[in-house]
Amino acid sequence: MNLLPNLTLIIGGACSGKTKFAENLTLNNGSNNLYIATAEPFDLEMKSKIDSHQKSRALKKWKTIEAFHNLAETLEGMKEVKFDTILIDCLTMWLTNKFLKNEDLPQEFSRLVKSIREQKMKVVMVTNELGYGIVPDNKMAREFRNLNGQLNQQIAAESDLVIQVVAGLPCTLKGTLPKASNDY
């Protein structure tokens, strides 16, 4: 099918419908898709959310890889594998994992952007927009929000298609949303 451009970024707030939209968009692009999950279960609520996502993916027969910290390395290792599309969910969770380990984030961003840019398969990436909320009351939270914004800007600059999802509705920010026989 290959309805999608090479790089697509789906951005939205928490519970905006961005993951569901990205999954449907990816599934409409072909049936041999890879789901790269980045959320690490730090507590029971997150474990429950991850379990729910895993069950949903199993019904749709996704091939799934978990890449909590090694997202760039995982993408670099895809050179010999062929999928219709790779879905990464989500860049903000990957950033959380890296941030909590005090890694060199500018270097990690560069490596991730390079590995995405060099990918031969279609890539759909999900990320959170954190800049619409209240200014955080502490330095660490403000630093994380700013880093997430920087990462989103770098990924959006590389992307052919950028879609913001608000209340489950797609708003195209860059490029053209492909038409498909199914609703997203």
CSV table of C-alpha atoms in Angstrom, one decimal:
chain,number,residue,atom,x,y,z
A,1,MET,CA,0.0,0.0,0.0
A,2,ASN,CA,2.7,2.5,1.1
A,3,LEU,CA,0.3,5.5,1.6
A,4,LEU,CA,2.6,7.1,4.0
A,5,PRO,CA,5.7,9.3,3.4
A,6,ASN,CA,9.0,8.1,4.9
A,7,LEU,CA,8.8,9.8,8.3
A,8,THR,CA,5.5,10.7,10.1
A,9,LEU,CA,5.3,12.4,13.5
A,10,ILE,CA,2.0,12.1,15.5
A,11,ILE,CA,1.9,14.6,18.4
A,12,GLY,CA,-0.7,15.3,21.0
A,13,GLY,CA,-1.5,15.7,24.6
A,14,ALA,CA,-2.1,12.9,27.1
A,15,CYS,CA,-5.2,10.8,26.2
A,16,SER,CA,-5.7,12.8,23.0
A,17,GLY,CA,-6.1,9.7,20.9
A,18,LYS,CA,-2.7,10.0,19.3
A,19,THR,CA,-1.6,6.3,19.8
A,20,LYS,CA,-4.9,5.0,18.4
A,21,PHE,CA,-4.6,7.3,15.5
A,22,ALA,CA,-1.0,6.3,14.8
A,23,GLU,CA,-1.8,2.6,15.1
A,24,ASN,CA,-4.7,2.9,12.6
A,25,LEU,CA,-2.6,5.0,10.2
A,26,THR,CA,0.2,2.4,10.4
A,27,LEU,CA,-2.2,-0.6,9.9
A,28,ASN,CA,-3.7,1.2,6.8
A,29,ASN,CA,-0.2,1.3,5.3
A,30,GLY,CA,0.3,-2.5,5.3
A,31,SER,CA,0.0,-5.7,7.3
A,32,ASN,CA,3.6,-6.4,8.2
A,33,ASN,CA,4.3,-3.7,10.8
A,34,LEU,CA,6.7,-3.4,13.7
A,35,TYR,CA,5.7,-1.8,17.0
A,36,ILE,CA,8.6,-0.4,19.0
A,37,ALA,CA,7.3,0.3,22.5
A,38,THR,CA,9.3,2.5,24.8
A,39,ALA,CA,7.3,2.7,28.0
A,40,GLU,CA,9.0,1.2,31.0
A,41,PRO,CA,6.7,0.0,33.8
A,42,PHE,CA,7.8,2.0,36.9
A,43,ASP,CA,4.6,1.5,38.9
A,44,LEU,CA,1.4,-0.5,38.9
A,45,GLU,CA,-0.6,2.1,37.0
A,46,MET,CA,1.9,2.1,34.2
A,47,LYS,CA,2.2,-1.7,34.2
A,48,SER,CA,-1.6,-1.9,33.8
A,49,LYS,CA,-1.5,0.6,30.9
A,50,ILE,CA,1.3,-1.3,29.2
A,51,ASP,CA,-0.6,-4.6,29.7
A,52,SER,CA,-3.7,-3.1,28.0
A,53,HIS,CA,-1.6,-1.9,25.1
A,54,GLN,CA,0.0,-5.3,24.7
A,55,LYS,CA,-3.3,-7.1,24.6
A,56,SER,CA,-4.6,-4.6,22.0
A,57,ARG,CA,-1.6,-5.1,19.9
A,58,ALA,CA,-1.8,-8.9,20.1
A,59,LEU,CA,-5.3,-8.8,18.6
A,60,LYS,CA,-3.9,-7.0,15.6
A,61,LYS,CA,-0.9,-9.3,15.3
A,62,TRP,CA,1.8,-6.6,15.6
A,63,LYS,CA,5.4,-7.7,15.9
A,64,THR,CA,6.6,-5.8,19.0
A,65,ILE,CA,10.1,-4.9,20.3
A,66,GLU,CA,10.6,-3.1,23.6
A,67,ALA,CA,13.3,-0.4,23.4
A,68,PHE,CA,13.2,1.4,26.7
A,69,HIS,CA,16.6,2.9,26.4
A,70,ASN,CA,18.2,1.7,23.1
A,71,LEU,CA,15.8,3.1,20.5
A,72,ALA,CA,18.5,4.4,18.2
A,73,GLU,CA,20.4,1.1,18.4
A,74,THR,CA,17.2,-0.8,17.7
A,75,LEU,CA,16.5,1.3,14.6
A,76,GLU,CA,20.1,0.9,13.5
A,77,GLY,CA,19.6,-2.9,13.7
A,78,MET,CA,16.7,-2.9,11.4
A,79,LYS,CA,18.8,-2.8,8.2
A,80,GLU,CA,18.3,-6.5,7.4
A,81,VAL,CA,14.7,-6.7,8.4
A,82,LYS,CA,11.7,-5.6,6.2
A,83,PHE,CA,8.5,-4.2,7.5
A,84,ASP,CA,5.9,-2.1,5.8
A,85,THR,CA,6.1,0.4,8.6
A,86,ILE,CA,7.7,0.9,12.0
A,87,LEU,CA,5.6,2.5,14.7
A,88,ILE,CA,7.5,4.0,17.7
A,89,ASP,CA,5.3,4.7,20.7
A,90,CYS,CA,6.5,7.0,22.2
A,91,LEU,CA,9.4,9.4,22.0
A,92,THR,CA,8.4,11.1,25.3
A,93,MET,CA,8.5,7.8,27.2
A,94,TRP,CA,11.9,7.1,25.7
A,95,LEU,CA,13.1,10.6,26.7
A,96,THR,CA,11.8,9.9,30.2
A,97,ASN,CA,13.9,6.8,30.5
A,98,LYS,CA,17.0,8.6,29.2
A,99,PHE,CA,16.4,11.6,31.4
A,100,LEU,CA,16.1,9.5,34.6
A,101,LYS,CA,19.5,7.9,33.8
A,102,ASN,CA,21.1,11.4,33.4
A,103,GLU,CA,22.3,10.5,29.9
A,104,ASP,CA,23.9,13.0,27.5
A,105,LEU,CA,20.6,14.0,25.9
A,106,PRO,CA,21.9,16.2,23.0
A,107,GLN,CA,24.1,13.4,21.9
A,108,GLU,CA,21.2,10.9,22.3
A,109,PHE,CA,18.9,13.2,20.3
A,110,SER,CA,21.5,13.4,17.5
A,111,ARG,CA,21.9,9.7,17.4
A,112,LEU,CA,18.2,9.1,17.3
A,113,VAL,CA,17.5,11.6,14.6
A,114,LYS,CA,20.3,10.1,12.5
A,115,SER,CA,19.0,6.6,12.9
A,116,ILE,CA,15.4,7.7,12.0
A,117,ARG,CA,16.7,9.7,9.0
A,118,GLU,CA,18.7,6.7,7.7
A,119,GLN,CA,15.8,4.2,8.1
A,120,LYS,CA,14.8,2.5,4.8
A,121,MET,CA,11.3,1.6,6.0
A,122,LYS,CA,8.4,4.0,6.7
A,123,VAL,CA,8.5,5.3,10.3
A,124,VAL,CA,5.6,6.6,12.3
A,125,MET,CA,6.5,8.2,15.7
A,126,VAL,CA,4.3,9.2,18.5
A,127,THR,CA,5.2,11.9,21.0
A,128,ASN,CA,3.5,14.1,23.6
A,129,GLU,CA,3.1,17.9,23.4
A,130,LEU,CA,3.9,19.1,26.9
A,131,GLY,CA,4.0,22.8,26.2
A,132,TYR,CA,0.3,23.5,26.4
A,133,GLY,CA,0.0,22.8,30.1
A,134,ILE,CA,0.8,24.7,33.3
A,135,VAL,CA,4.4,25.8,33.7
A,136,PRO,CA,5.8,23.2,36.1
A,137,ASP,CA,6.6,24.3,39.6
A,138,ASN,CA,10.0,22.7,39.8
A,139,LYS,CA,13.3,22.9,37.9
A,140,MET,CA,13.5,19.2,36.9
A,141,ALA,CA,10.0,19.2,35.4
A,142,ARG,CA,10.6,22.4,33.5
A,143,GLU,CA,13.9,21.0,32.2
A,144,PHE,CA,12.1,17.8,31.0
A,145,ARG,CA,9.4,19.8,29.3
A,146,ASN,CA,12.0,21.9,27.5
A,147,LEU,CA,14.0,18.8,26.4
A,148,ASN,CA,10.8,17.2,25.1
A,149,GLY,CA,10.0,20.3,23.1
A,150,GLN,CA,13.6,20.3,21.7
A,151,LEU,CA,13.3,16.7,20.7
A,152,ASN,CA,9.9,17.2,19.1
A,153,GLN,CA,11.2,20.2,17.1
A,154,GLN,CA,14.2,18.1,15.8
A,155,ILE,CA,12.0,15.2,14.9
A,156,ALA,CA,9.3,17.4,13.3
A,157,ALA,CA,12.0,19.1,11.2
A,158,GLU,CA,13.0,15.7,9.8
A,159,SER,CA,9.5,14.5,9.3
A,160,ASP,CA,7.6,14.6,6.0
A,161,LEU,CA,4.2,14.5,7.7
A,162,VAL,CA,3.4,16.0,11.1
A,163,ILE,CA,-0.1,15.4,12.6
A,164,GLN,CA,-1.4,16.8,15.8
A,165,VAL,CA,-4.2,14.8,17.4
A,166,VAL,CA,-6.7,16.8,19.5
A,167,ALA,CA,-9.7,15.0,21.0
A,168,GLY,CA,-9.1,12.1,18.7
A,169,LEU,CA,-9.2,14.4,15.6
A,170,PRO,CA,-6.1,14.7,13.3
A,171,CYS,CA,-4.9,18.2,12.4
A,172,THR,CA,-2.2,18.2,9.7
A,173,LEU,CA,0.6,20.6,10.6
A,174,LYS,CA,3.1,19.6,7.8
A,175,GLY,CA,2.6,17.5,4.7
A,176,THR,CA,-0.5,15.9,3.4
A,177,LEU,CA,-2.5,13.2,5.3
A,178,PRO,CA,-2.9,10.2,3.0
A,179,LYS,CA,-6.4,9.1,2.0
A,180,ALA,CA,-7.3,5.5,2.9
A,181,SER,CA,-10.3,3.3,2.5
A,182,ASN,CA,-10.8,3.2,6.3
A,183,ASP,CA,-11.3,6.0,8.7
A,184,TYR,CA,-8.3,6.6,11.0
